[in-house]
């Protein structure tokens, strides 16, 4: 177990890095910041020169890989870090200097226990990308297929484990201060971050996620996931199909290639809705560097380390919330928040509906270039304090991805209206999944499943209460008070009765022996 002094030293070191980039000022000036945290900030920034305009992204980049991932998570939490910091953290790029190729070769050979020449006929030494967890090299397999090889950085697991340990320690102490920190639930936020990161550190899980997403999106035209080379994939190395295409961020090249940018933007939004609402399993790192457009206009996603899941009930609520906001049915949106217990029941549904109207009404009918999903989320976060809404960490990845998709769609088509794009899809899904026919079908399926489980339930009950056997039932036996029980009841000693019991037992045994022999 790491000593508290080690955690404090790490926090002070990170704090000085944040201070050099002006990123501690917002913490110190926040009236909700606990006094001990404010004092720690003052110690951390002592002797540093803080710029007037803070650069949170640069600070997290300098701290290291785990901080980069944490910063990307915090970019979805303007309620926790403030709107200014959240906007700045959205620019955080997960890129680091590459690891020397010799060490990368060593990782490949050690993980497969085979020479690299037995796997790839050639592999380029210069990576095409180097991130906090892994870097990617272009290669050709021994069968002649061109592939992308993602190789985990050496010692990255230990580094992440060490830093997350301190994140957990700090979050626990912050939440223990009570007040606003308790409502924001930093411990649960770090717990979700830890779970996401541990999944991302196992490249087999990433390969499985890619395979699952490909299956779920197989019927969606214009969206594709690369094939996985399972024979060349393990926990530290992932090999997948090489994608020849234009990065979706390169607007000029897309236009030069003759692509219809509004159509791509529309398909991107619908593809995300298909993943999140229909399948409940979505790519949660859909930034511009992870999306390509091939020559035929197909959108291809890569990098499946961070994936999100939403259960069916949460998807139903999400669809109704989105549809309610697009149609102006704020009363229904408010009711869903109370049904989901996002808002405590002692608040008024009508008052919450009015607060939602103040957020949603200015956005209806306007393009994203004027008002955005990000602004909507900011508005929703702004009313959470008034209605004592607890943070819902299971929705953080969804919020983050919504902001990313919106940004890309806007860059492709500044006039796109996400509500107009999403409304037909959401309306159709609600009709198919939540309409009367769907309700009847769901009830029949659930009741049938219950009936089919009854025989097994009866068998388990019989196992707990077996039938009587052939021997007759034993008669009730009289209660005999034991000598130590009687003595304890009267408050006397115990050992005299032990002695008398021993003498009595010896006499009984002697009588029995005399009778037998």
Short mmCIF file of C-alpha atoms in Angstrom, two decimals:
data_model
loop_
_atom_site.label_atom_id
_atom_site.label_comp_id
_atom_site.label_asym_id
_atom_site.label_seq_id
_atom_site.Cartn_x
_atom_site.Cartn_y
_atom_site.Cartn_z
CA UNK A 1 0.00 0.00 0.00
CA UNK A 2 1.34 3.39 -0.99
CA UNK A 3 2.08 5.69 1.94
CA UNK A 4 0.09 8.94 2.20
CA UNK A 5 3.32 10.94 2.00
CA UNK A 6 3.99 9.50 -1.46
CA UNK A 7 0.51 10.49 -2.64
CA UNK A 8 0.96 14.02 -1.30
CA UNK A 9 4.37 14.37 -3.00
CA UNK A 10 2.91 13.24 -6.33
CA UNK A 11 0.01 15.66 -5.98
CA UNK A 12 2.39 18.52 -5.17
CA UNK A 13 4.56 17.67 -8.19
CA UNK A 14 1.53 17.55 -10.47
CA UNK A 15 0.24 20.71 -8.82
CA UNK A 16 3.41 22.59 -9.71
CA UNK A 17 3.03 21.50 -13.32
CA UNK A 18 -0.56 22.71 -13.33
CA UNK A 19 0.53 25.98 -11.70
CA UNK A 20 3.15 26.65 -14.37
CA UNK A 21 0.36 26.50 -16.93
CA UNK A 22 -2.02 28.62 -14.83
CA UNK A 23 -4.35 25.67 -14.30
CA UNK A 24 -4.54 25.91 -10.49
CA UNK A 25 -6.12 29.35 -10.42
CA UNK A 26 -9.59 28.03 -11.18
CA UNK A 27 -9.34 25.59 -8.26
CA UNK A 28 -8.22 28.21 -5.76
CA UNK A 29 -10.83 30.75 -6.83
CA UNK A 30 -13.75 28.32 -6.71
CA UNK A 31 -15.74 28.99 -3.51
CA UNK A 32 -16.76 25.32 -3.37
CA UNK A 33 -13.12 24.17 -3.10
CA UNK A 34 -12.44 22.73 0.40
CA UNK A 35 -9.96 24.74 2.47
CA UNK A 36 -7.33 21.91 2.69
CA UNK A 37 -7.31 21.62 -1.13
CA UNK A 38 -6.92 25.38 -1.46
CA UNK A 39 -3.95 25.31 0.92
CA UNK A 40 -2.34 22.47 -1.05
CA UNK A 41 -2.74 24.53 -4.24
CA UNK A 42 -1.01 27.51 -2.64
CA UNK A 43 1.91 25.31 -1.61
CA UNK A 44 2.14 23.75 -5.08
CA UNK A 45 2.25 27.09 -6.91
CA UNK A 46 4.71 28.75 -4.52
CA UNK A 47 7.55 30.27 -6.54
CA UNK A 48 5.97 29.63 -9.96
CA UNK A 49 4.94 32.21 -12.56
CA UNK A 50 1.41 31.60 -13.75
CA UNK A 51 0.31 32.75 -17.22
CA UNK A 52 -2.75 34.95 -17.46
CA UNK A 53 -4.60 32.50 -19.71
CA UNK A 54 -4.48 28.93 -18.35
CA UNK A 55 -3.64 26.01 -20.65
CA UNK A 56 -5.11 22.94 -18.98
CA UNK A 57 -4.47 20.65 -21.94
CA UNK A 58 -0.74 21.44 -22.00
CA UNK A 59 -0.50 20.82 -18.26
CA UNK A 60 -2.10 17.37 -18.47
CA UNK A 61 0.05 16.57 -21.49
CA UNK A 62 3.19 17.36 -19.49
CA UNK A 63 2.16 15.36 -16.43
CA UNK A 64 2.00 12.10 -18.36
CA UNK A 65 -0.07 9.34 -20.00
CA UNK A 66 -2.55 8.72 -17.18
CA UNK A 67 -3.17 12.46 -16.81
CA UNK A 68 -3.87 12.73 -20.55
CA UNK A 69 -6.57 10.09 -20.28
CA UNK A 70 -7.95 11.71 -17.13
CA UNK A 71 -7.99 15.10 -18.83
CA UNK A 72 -10.01 13.71 -21.72
CA UNK A 73 -12.49 12.34 -19.20
CA UNK A 74 -12.70 15.65 -17.32
CA UNK A 75 -13.43 17.42 -20.61
CA UNK A 76 -16.95 15.97 -20.28
CA UNK A 77 -17.38 17.38 -16.78
CA UNK A 78 -17.85 21.16 -16.93
CA UNK A 79 -19.78 20.79 -13.68
CA UNK A 80 -16.61 19.49 -12.03
CA UNK A 81 -13.79 21.48 -13.67
CA UNK A 82 -15.67 24.49 -15.04
CA UNK A 83 -16.72 25.37 -18.58
CA UNK A 84 -13.46 27.13 -19.43
CA UNK A 85 -11.31 24.16 -18.45
CA UNK A 86 -13.66 21.67 -20.15
CA UNK A 87 -13.46 23.53 -23.47
CA UNK A 88 -9.67 23.71 -23.25
CA UNK A 89 -9.35 20.01 -22.37
CA UNK A 90 -11.32 19.07 -25.49
CA UNK A 91 -8.19 20.08 -27.43
CA UNK A 92 -6.06 17.61 -25.47
CA UNK A 93 -4.26 15.38 -27.96
CA UNK A 94 -3.27 11.90 -26.87
CA UNK A 95 0.20 11.98 -28.45
CA UNK A 96 3.67 11.42 -27.04
CA UNK A 97 7.17 10.96 -28.48
CA UNK A 98 7.49 7.43 -29.90
CA UNK A 99 9.32 4.59 -28.17
CA UNK A 100 12.53 3.48 -30.00
CA UNK A 101 11.78 0.79 -32.57
CA UNK A 102 14.18 -1.69 -30.92
CA UNK A 103 12.05 -1.72 -27.77
CA UNK A 104 8.88 -2.11 -29.82
CA UNK A 105 10.36 -5.16 -31.57
CA UNK A 106 11.26 -6.60 -28.18
CA UNK A 107 7.66 -6.21 -26.96
CA UNK A 108 6.32 -8.00 -30.05
CA UNK A 109 8.76 -10.88 -29.84
CA UNK A 110 8.39 -11.36 -26.09
CA UNK A 111 4.59 -11.31 -26.22
CA UNK A 112 4.39 -13.89 -29.04
CA UNK A 113 7.56 -15.78 -28.07
CA UNK A 114 8.48 -15.79 -31.76
CA UNK A 115 10.86 -13.74 -33.90
CA UNK A 116 9.23 -10.76 -35.55
CA UNK A 117 10.12 -12.13 -39.01
CA UNK A 118 7.79 -15.07 -38.36
CA UNK A 119 4.87 -12.66 -38.05
CA UNK A 120 5.58 -9.82 -40.47
CA UNK A 121 7.62 -9.84 -43.65
CA UNK A 122 8.24 -6.12 -43.13
CA UNK A 123 7.38 -3.45 -40.58
CA UNK A 124 8.08 0.27 -40.82
CA UNK A 125 10.33 1.62 -38.06
CA UNK A 126 8.72 5.06 -37.94
CA UNK A 127 5.28 4.86 -36.29
CA UNK A 128 2.29 6.46 -37.95
CA UNK A 129 1.03 7.48 -34.50
CA UNK A 130 2.28 7.40 -30.91
CA UNK A 131 -0.21 7.80 -28.05
CA UNK A 132 -0.04 7.46 -24.28
CA UNK A 133 -0.68 3.71 -24.20
CA UNK A 134 0.57 2.40 -27.54
CA UNK A 135 1.97 3.33 -30.92
CA UNK A 136 1.05 2.07 -34.39
CA UNK A 137 3.33 0.83 -37.19
CA UNK A 138 2.46 -0.10 -40.75
CA UNK A 139 3.48 -3.65 -41.65
CA UNK A 140 3.01 -6.46 -44.15
CA UNK A 141 2.20 -9.95 -42.88
CA UNK A 142 4.03 -13.06 -44.06
CA UNK A 143 0.95 -13.79 -46.21
CA UNK A 144 1.29 -10.40 -47.92
CA UNK A 145 -1.55 -8.44 -46.27
CA UNK A 146 -0.95 -4.81 -45.34
CA UNK A 147 -1.86 -4.24 -41.70
CA UNK A 148 -1.63 -1.75 -38.85
CA UNK A 149 0.23 -3.07 -35.80
CA UNK A 150 -0.58 -1.43 -32.47
CA UNK A 151 2.08 -2.13 -29.83
CA UNK A 152 1.77 -1.26 -26.16
CA UNK A 153 4.45 0.97 -24.64
CA UNK A 154 6.86 -0.88 -22.33
CA UNK A 155 6.10 -0.42 -18.59
CA UNK A 156 2.93 1.55 -19.29
CA UNK A 157 0.82 -0.71 -17.07
CA UNK A 158 2.93 -0.02 -14.00
CA UNK A 159 2.91 3.72 -14.67
CA UNK A 160 -0.87 3.83 -15.01
CA UNK A 161 -1.36 1.71 -11.88
CA UNK A 162 0.83 4.07 -9.85
CA UNK A 163 -0.90 7.23 -11.03
CA UNK A 164 -4.44 5.85 -10.71
CA UNK A 165 -3.62 4.79 -7.16
CA UNK A 166 -2.98 8.44 -6.32
CA UNK A 167 -6.08 9.58 -8.25
CA UNK A 168 -8.18 7.23 -6.09
CA UNK A 169 -6.53 8.46 -2.88
CA UNK A 170 -7.10 12.10 -3.79
CA UNK A 171 -10.72 11.50 -4.87
CA UNK A 172 -11.52 9.70 -1.61
CA UNK A 173 -10.19 12.58 0.47
CA UNK A 174 -11.92 15.17 -1.68
CA UNK A 175 -15.27 13.43 -1.34
CA UNK A 176 -14.77 13.07 2.42
CA UNK A 177 -14.77 16.87 2.74
CA UNK A 178 -18.50 16.73 1.98
CA UNK A 179 -20.61 19.49 0.49
CA UNK A 180 -20.40 19.98 -3.27
CA UNK A 181 -17.65 17.34 -3.55
CA UNK A 182 -20.06 14.66 -2.36
CA UNK A 183 -22.66 15.54 -5.00
CA UNK A 184 -20.05 15.47 -7.77
CA UNK A 185 -18.98 11.94 -6.73
CA UNK A 186 -15.28 12.11 -7.66
CA UNK A 187 -14.60 8.60 -6.34
CA UNK A 188 -17.11 7.06 -8.73
CA UNK A 189 -15.73 9.16 -11.57
CA UNK A 190 -12.20 7.84 -10.92
CA UNK A 191 -13.56 4.30 -10.54
CA UNK A 192 -15.12 4.52 -14.01
CA UNK A 193 -11.95 6.06 -15.38
CA UNK A 194 -9.94 3.17 -13.90
CA UNK A 195 -12.25 0.59 -15.44
CA UNK A 196 -12.04 2.21 -18.87
CA UNK A 197 -8.26 2.45 -18.65
CA UNK A 198 -7.75 -1.16 -17.57
CA UNK A 199 -9.82 -2.26 -20.56
CA UNK A 200 -7.74 -0.08 -22.85
CA UNK A 201 -4.52 -1.58 -21.49
CA UNK A 202 -5.57 -5.06 -22.72
CA UNK A 203 -5.36 -5.00 -26.52
CA UNK A 204 -7.29 -8.27 -26.75
CA UNK A 205 -10.26 -6.43 -25.25
CA UNK A 206 -9.85 -3.71 -27.87
CA UNK A 207 -9.83 -6.34 -30.62
CA UNK A 208 -12.97 -7.92 -29.17
CA UNK A 209 -14.65 -4.49 -29.01
CA UNK A 210 -13.83 -3.88 -32.66
CA UNK A 211 -15.31 -7.25 -33.59
CA UNK A 212 -18.47 -6.61 -31.56
CA UNK A 213 -18.95 -3.14 -33.03
CA UNK A 214 -18.44 -4.49 -36.55
CA UNK A 215 -21.17 -7.05 -35.93
CA UNK A 216 -23.54 -4.43 -34.56
CA UNK A 217 -22.94 -2.04 -37.48
CA UNK A 218 -22.92 -4.66 -40.25
CA UNK A 219 -26.34 -3.57 -41.52
CA UNK A 220 -25.53 0.15 -41.49
CA UNK A 221 -24.53 1.41 -44.95
CA UNK A 222 -21.54 3.70 -45.23
CA UNK A 223 -19.92 2.76 -41.91
CA UNK A 224 -17.28 0.07 -41.41
CA UNK A 225 -14.85 -1.36 -38.85
CA UNK A 226 -11.47 -2.89 -39.89
CA UNK A 227 -11.01 -6.65 -39.72
CA UNK A 228 -8.91 -8.05 -36.86
CA UNK A 229 -5.96 -10.40 -37.46
CA UNK A 230 -6.52 -12.63 -34.42
CA UNK A 231 -3.43 -14.75 -35.11
CA UNK A 232 -1.26 -11.66 -34.58
CA UNK A 233 -3.14 -10.18 -31.63
CA UNK A 234 -2.56 -10.61 -27.91
CA UNK A 235 -2.70 -8.50 -24.76
CA UNK A 236 0.16 -6.23 -25.86
CA UNK A 237 -0.06 -6.32 -29.66
CA UNK A 238 -3.08 -5.70 -31.90
CA UNK A 239 -2.98 -6.31 -35.66
CA UNK A 240 -5.80 -5.13 -37.88
CA UNK A 241 -6.58 -4.36 -41.50
CA UNK A 242 -4.82 -1.32 -42.94
CA UNK A 243 -7.20 1.46 -43.98
CA UNK A 244 -6.44 3.63 -47.02
CA UNK A 245 -8.49 6.76 -46.64
CA UNK A 246 -8.59 10.45 -45.83
CA UNK A 247 -8.82 11.58 -42.24
CA UNK A 248 -12.24 13.04 -41.63
CA UNK A 249 -10.58 16.18 -40.27
CA UNK A 250 -8.96 16.94 -43.64
CA UNK A 251 -11.84 18.90 -45.16
CA UNK A 252 -9.83 20.14 -48.14
CA UNK A 253 -8.81 16.64 -49.26
CA UNK A 254 -12.35 15.35 -48.81
CA UNK A 255 -13.64 18.09 -51.10
CA UNK A 256 -10.83 17.44 -53.58
CA UNK A 257 -11.80 13.76 -53.67
CA UNK A 258 -15.37 14.74 -54.53
CA UNK A 259 -17.06 13.61 -51.29
CA UNK A 260 -20.42 15.01 -50.20
CA UNK A 261 -19.53 16.55 -46.81
CA UNK A 262 -23.12 17.14 -45.57
CA UNK A 263 -23.92 13.51 -46.37
CA UNK A 264 -20.85 12.32 -44.44
CA UNK A 265 -21.84 14.51 -41.48
CA UNK A 266 -25.38 13.14 -41.55
CA UNK A 267 -24.20 9.52 -41.73
CA UNK A 268 -21.75 10.11 -38.88
CA UNK A 269 -24.51 11.38 -36.58
CA UNK A 270 -26.86 8.55 -37.53
CA UNK A 271 -24.05 6.01 -37.10
CA UNK A 272 -23.42 7.23 -33.57
CA UNK A 273 -27.15 7.13 -32.74
CA UNK A 274 -27.34 3.59 -34.10
CA UNK A 275 -24.49 2.55 -31.80
CA UNK A 276 -25.67 4.36 -28.67
CA UNK A 277 -29.45 3.99 -28.82
CA UNK A 278 -30.09 0.84 -30.88
CA UNK A 279 -27.14 -1.31 -29.82
CA UNK A 280 -26.20 0.26 -26.50
CA UNK A 281 -22.53 -0.25 -27.41
CA UNK A 282 -20.67 2.66 -28.95
CA UNK A 283 -17.23 3.92 -29.95
CA UNK A 284 -16.45 6.41 -27.17
CA UNK A 285 -13.33 7.97 -28.68
CA UNK A 286 -14.68 9.29 -31.97
CA UNK A 287 -12.32 12.21 -32.38
CA UNK A 288 -11.12 13.37 -35.80
CA UNK A 289 -7.96 11.27 -35.73
CA UNK A 290 -9.90 8.03 -35.33
CA UNK A 291 -12.22 8.43 -38.34
CA UNK A 292 -11.33 7.99 -42.03
CA UNK A 293 -13.28 8.28 -45.27
CA UNK A 294 -12.40 5.77 -48.00
CA UNK A 295 -12.60 6.40 -51.75
CA UNK A 296 -16.21 5.17 -51.95
CA UNK A 297 -17.29 7.51 -49.12
CA UNK A 298 -17.43 4.87 -46.37
CA UNK A 299 -16.67 6.12 -42.86
CA UNK A 300 -14.17 3.82 -41.14
CA UNK A 301 -13.50 4.01 -37.40
CA UNK A 302 -10.28 2.88 -35.71
CA UNK A 303 -8.93 2.73 -32.13
CA UNK A 304 -11.46 0.83 -30.03
CA UNK A 305 -9.74 1.12 -26.66
CA UNK A 306 -12.54 3.20 -25.12
CA UNK A 307 -16.05 1.86 -25.65
CA UNK A 308 -19.29 2.75 -23.90
CA UNK A 309 -22.28 0.65 -22.90
CA UNK A 310 -25.82 1.69 -22.00
CA UNK A 311 -28.42 -0.78 -20.75
CA UNK A 312 -31.83 -0.98 -22.38
CA UNK A 313 -33.67 1.03 -19.73
CA UNK A 314 -31.13 3.85 -19.87
CA UNK A 315 -31.33 3.83 -23.68
CA UNK A 316 -35.10 4.17 -23.51
CA UNK A 317 -34.77 7.15 -21.18
CA UNK A 318 -32.05 8.65 -23.38
CA UNK A 319 -34.16 8.33 -26.53
CA UNK A 320 -37.17 9.91 -24.84
CA UNK A 321 -35.04 12.73 -23.45
CA UNK A 322 -33.55 13.51 -26.87
CA UNK A 323 -36.93 13.32 -28.56
CA UNK A 324 -38.56 15.43 -25.85
CA UNK A 325 -35.93 18.13 -26.25
CA UNK A 326 -36.33 18.16 -30.03
CA UNK A 327 -40.13 18.40 -29.84
CA UNK A 328 -40.34 20.70 -26.82
CA UNK A 329 -42.03 18.15 -24.55
CA UNK A 330 -40.16 19.36 -21.46
CA UNK A 331 -42.73 17.93 -19.08
CA UNK A 332 -41.98 14.39 -20.33
CA UNK A 333 -38.23 15.03 -20.17
CA UNK A 334 -38.64 16.15 -16.56
CA UNK A 335 -40.72 13.06 -15.70
CA UNK A 336 -38.00 10.80 -17.10
CA UNK A 337 -35.40 12.44 -14.86
CA UNK A 338 -37.61 11.67 -11.85
CA UNK A 339 -38.35 8.11 -13.05
CA UNK A 340 -34.62 7.49 -13.47
CA UNK A 341 -34.05 9.01 -10.01
CA UNK A 342 -31.59 11.49 -11.45
CA UNK A 343 -33.53 14.18 -9.57
CA UNK A 344 -34.62 13.56 -5.95
CA UNK A 345 -38.37 13.12 -5.53
CA UNK A 346 -38.75 16.03 -3.10
CA UNK A 347 -38.31 18.47 -6.01
CA UNK A 348 -41.15 19.64 -8.25
CA UNK A 349 -41.54 18.07 -11.69
CA UNK A 350 -43.12 21.28 -12.97
CA UNK A 351 -40.24 23.46 -11.76
CA UNK A 352 -37.70 21.12 -13.29
CA UNK A 353 -39.60 21.14 -16.60
CA UNK A 354 -39.43 24.94 -16.60
CA UNK A 355 -35.67 24.83 -15.99
CA UNK A 356 -35.29 22.39 -18.90
CA UNK A 357 -37.33 24.69 -21.11
CA UNK A 358 -34.83 27.47 -20.43
CA UNK A 359 -32.06 25.17 -21.71
CA UNK A 360 -33.79 23.53 -24.67
CA UNK A 361 -36.02 26.22 -26.12
CA UNK A 362 -33.22 28.51 -27.41
CA UNK A 363 -31.77 25.56 -29.40
CA UNK A 364 -34.81 24.38 -31.28
CA UNK A 365 -34.73 24.99 -35.03
CA UNK A 366 -31.23 26.47 -35.07
CA UNK A 367 -28.08 25.05 -36.71
CA UNK A 368 -25.16 23.82 -34.64
CA UNK A 369 -23.14 26.80 -35.83
CA UNK A 370 -25.33 28.92 -33.55
CA UNK A 371 -26.17 26.59 -30.67
CA UNK A 372 -24.72 23.20 -29.87
CA UNK A 373 -25.03 19.96 -27.96
CA UNK A 374 -22.06 21.10 -25.90
CA UNK A 375 -23.92 24.24 -24.91
CA UNK A 376 -26.96 22.15 -24.08
CA UNK A 377 -24.87 19.96 -21.79
CA UNK A 378 -23.41 23.06 -20.15
CA UNK A 379 -26.93 24.34 -19.56
CA UNK A 380 -28.05 21.03 -18.09
CA UNK A 381 -25.03 20.95 -15.78
CA UNK A 382 -25.85 24.48 -14.66
CA UNK A 383 -29.24 23.41 -13.26
CA UNK A 384 -28.00 20.23 -11.59
CA UNK A 385 -27.01 22.08 -8.42
CA UNK A 386 -30.43 23.71 -8.06
CA UNK A 387 -32.13 20.33 -8.20
CA UNK A 388 -29.55 18.29 -6.23
CA UNK A 389 -28.87 16.02 -9.19
CA UNK A 390 -26.15 13.50 -8.43
CA UNK A 391 -23.51 13.01 -11.12
CA UNK A 392 -24.20 9.99 -13.33
CA UNK A 393 -20.73 8.64 -14.23
CA UNK A 394 -22.23 5.85 -16.39
CA UNK A 395 -23.29 8.56 -18.85
CA UNK A 396 -19.95 10.39 -18.97
CA UNK A 397 -18.67 8.54 -22.04
CA UNK A 398 -21.92 9.23 -23.85
CA UNK A 399 -21.70 12.95 -23.09
CA UNK A 400 -18.08 13.06 -24.19
CA UNK A 401 -18.83 11.27 -27.47
CA UNK A 402 -21.84 13.46 -28.21
CA UNK A 403 -19.62 16.54 -27.98
CA UNK A 404 -16.99 14.91 -30.24
CA UNK A 405 -19.50 13.85 -32.89
CA UNK A 406 -21.07 17.28 -32.85
CA UNK A 407 -17.70 18.95 -33.39
CA UNK A 408 -16.83 16.73 -36.36
CA UNK A 409 -20.28 17.09 -37.93
CA UNK A 410 -20.08 20.87 -37.60
CA UNK A 411 -16.64 20.97 -39.21
CA UNK A 412 -18.02 19.04 -42.19
CA UNK A 413 -21.31 20.89 -42.45
CA UNK A 414 -21.54 24.13 -40.42
CA UNK A 415 -25.26 24.37 -41.18
CA UNK A 416 -26.19 20.94 -39.85
CA UNK A 417 -28.97 20.78 -37.28
CA UNK A 418 -28.31 17.82 -35.03
CA UNK A 419 -31.85 17.85 -33.71
CA UNK A 420 -33.40 17.69 -37.19
CA UNK A 421 -30.94 14.92 -38.09
CA UNK A 422 -31.55 12.90 -34.95
CA UNK A 423 -35.31 13.39 -34.54
CA UNK A 424 -36.54 11.00 -37.31
CA UNK A 425 -34.23 8.24 -36.16
CA UNK A 426 -35.10 8.65 -32.47
CA UNK A 427 -38.83 8.89 -33.28
CA UNK A 428 -38.68 5.65 -35.28
CA UNK A 429 -36.74 3.87 -32.57
CA UNK A 430 -39.20 4.99 -29.90
CA UNK A 431 -42.11 3.78 -32.04
CA UNK A 432 -40.48 0.40 -32.68
CA UNK A 433 -39.07 -0.18 -29.21
CA UNK A 434 -41.45 1.67 -26.88
CA UNK A 435 -44.75 1.62 -28.79
CA UNK A 436 -47.78 -0.55 -27.90
CA UNK A 437 -46.71 -3.44 -30.12
CA UNK A 438 -43.24 -3.43 -28.61
CA UNK A 439 -44.68 -3.26 -25.08
CA UNK A 440 -46.93 -6.27 -25.74
CA UNK A 441 -44.08 -8.21 -27.35
CA UNK A 442 -41.78 -7.44 -24.42
CA UNK A 443 -44.44 -8.51 -21.89
CA UNK A 444 -45.08 -11.79 -23.73
CA UNK A 445 -41.35 -12.52 -23.91
CA UNK A 446 -40.76 -11.70 -20.23
CA UNK A 447 -43.80 -13.71 -19.04
CA UNK A 448 -42.81 -16.67 -21.23
CA UNK A 449 -39.30 -16.58 -19.81
CA UNK A 450 -40.78 -16.52 -16.31
CA UNK A 451 -42.97 -19.55 -17.01
CA UNK A 452 -40.02 -21.44 -18.47
CA UNK A 453 -38.04 -20.75 -15.31
CA UNK A 454 -40.76 -22.15 -13.01
CA UNK A 455 -39.71 -25.85 -13.27
CA UNK A 456 -36.15 -24.98 -12.29
CA UNK A 457 -37.41 -22.87 -9.39
CA UNK A 458 -39.57 -25.75 -8.13
CA UNK A 459 -36.62 -28.15 -8.33
CA UNK A 460 -34.46 -25.75 -6.31
CA UNK A 461 -37.22 -25.47 -3.66
CA UNK A 462 -37.41 -29.27 -3.44
CA UNK A 463 -33.64 -29.40 -2.97
CA UNK A 464 -33.95 -27.01 -0.05
CA UNK A 465 -36.94 -28.88 1.47
CA UNK A 466 -36.54 -32.58 0.55
CA UNK A 467 -39.37 -35.09 1.00
CA UNK A 468 -39.46 -37.28 4.11
CA UNK A 469 -37.51 -40.52 3.94
CA UNK A 470 -38.56 -44.06 4.97
CA UNK A 471 -37.58 -43.71 8.66
CA UNK A 472 -40.34 -42.57 11.02
CA UNK A 473 -40.24 -38.99 12.22
CA UNK A 474 -38.34 -38.61 15.48
CA UNK A 475 -40.45 -37.72 18.54
CA UNK A 476 -39.86 -34.36 20.22
CA UNK A 477 -37.09 -34.53 22.80
CA UNK A 478 -37.35 -32.82 26.19
CA UNK A 479 -35.09 -29.87 26.91
CA UNK A 480 -32.34 -30.72 29.38
CA UNK A 481 -30.64 -27.82 31.08
CA UNK A 482 -26.88 -28.34 30.99
CA UNK A 483 -24.94 -27.85 34.18
CA UNK A 484 -22.94 -24.89 32.95
CA UNK A 485 -26.12 -23.28 31.67
CA UNK A 486 -27.78 -23.68 35.08
CA UNK A 487 -24.74 -22.46 36.94
CA UNK A 488 -24.38 -19.45 34.65
CA UNK A 489 -28.07 -18.68 35.12
CA UNK A 490 -27.57 -18.65 38.88
CA UNK A 491 -24.32 -16.73 38.58
CA UNK A 492 -22.11 -19.44 40.09
CA UNK A 493 -18.81 -20.88 38.95
CA UNK A 494 -18.38 -23.31 36.16
CA UNK A 495 -15.52 -25.59 37.13
CA UNK A 496 -17.15 -27.33 40.16
CA UNK A 497 -19.82 -28.62 37.85
CA UNK A 498 -17.23 -29.76 35.35
CA UNK A 499 -15.65 -31.81 38.16
CA UNK A 500 -18.95 -33.29 39.30
CA UNK A 501 -19.89 -34.08 35.71
CA UNK A 502 -16.59 -35.86 35.23
CA UNK A 503 -17.12 -37.93 38.40
CA UNK A 504 -20.68 -38.76 37.35
CA UNK A 505 -19.56 -39.81 33.90
CA UNK A 506 -16.85 -42.06 35.39
CA UNK A 507 -19.36 -43.71 37.71
CA UNK A 508 -21.81 -44.30 34.90
CA UNK A 509 -19.10 -45.83 32.75
CA UNK A 510 -18.06 -48.12 35.64
CA UNK A 511 -21.63 -49.32 36.13
CA UNK A 512 -22.03 -49.95 32.44
CA UNK A 513 -18.76 -51.88 32.31
CA UNK A 514 -19.79 -54.03 35.29
CA UNK A 515 -23.05 -54.90 33.61
CA UNK A 516 -21.33 -55.82 30.37
CA UNK A 517 -18.52 -57.87 31.74
#
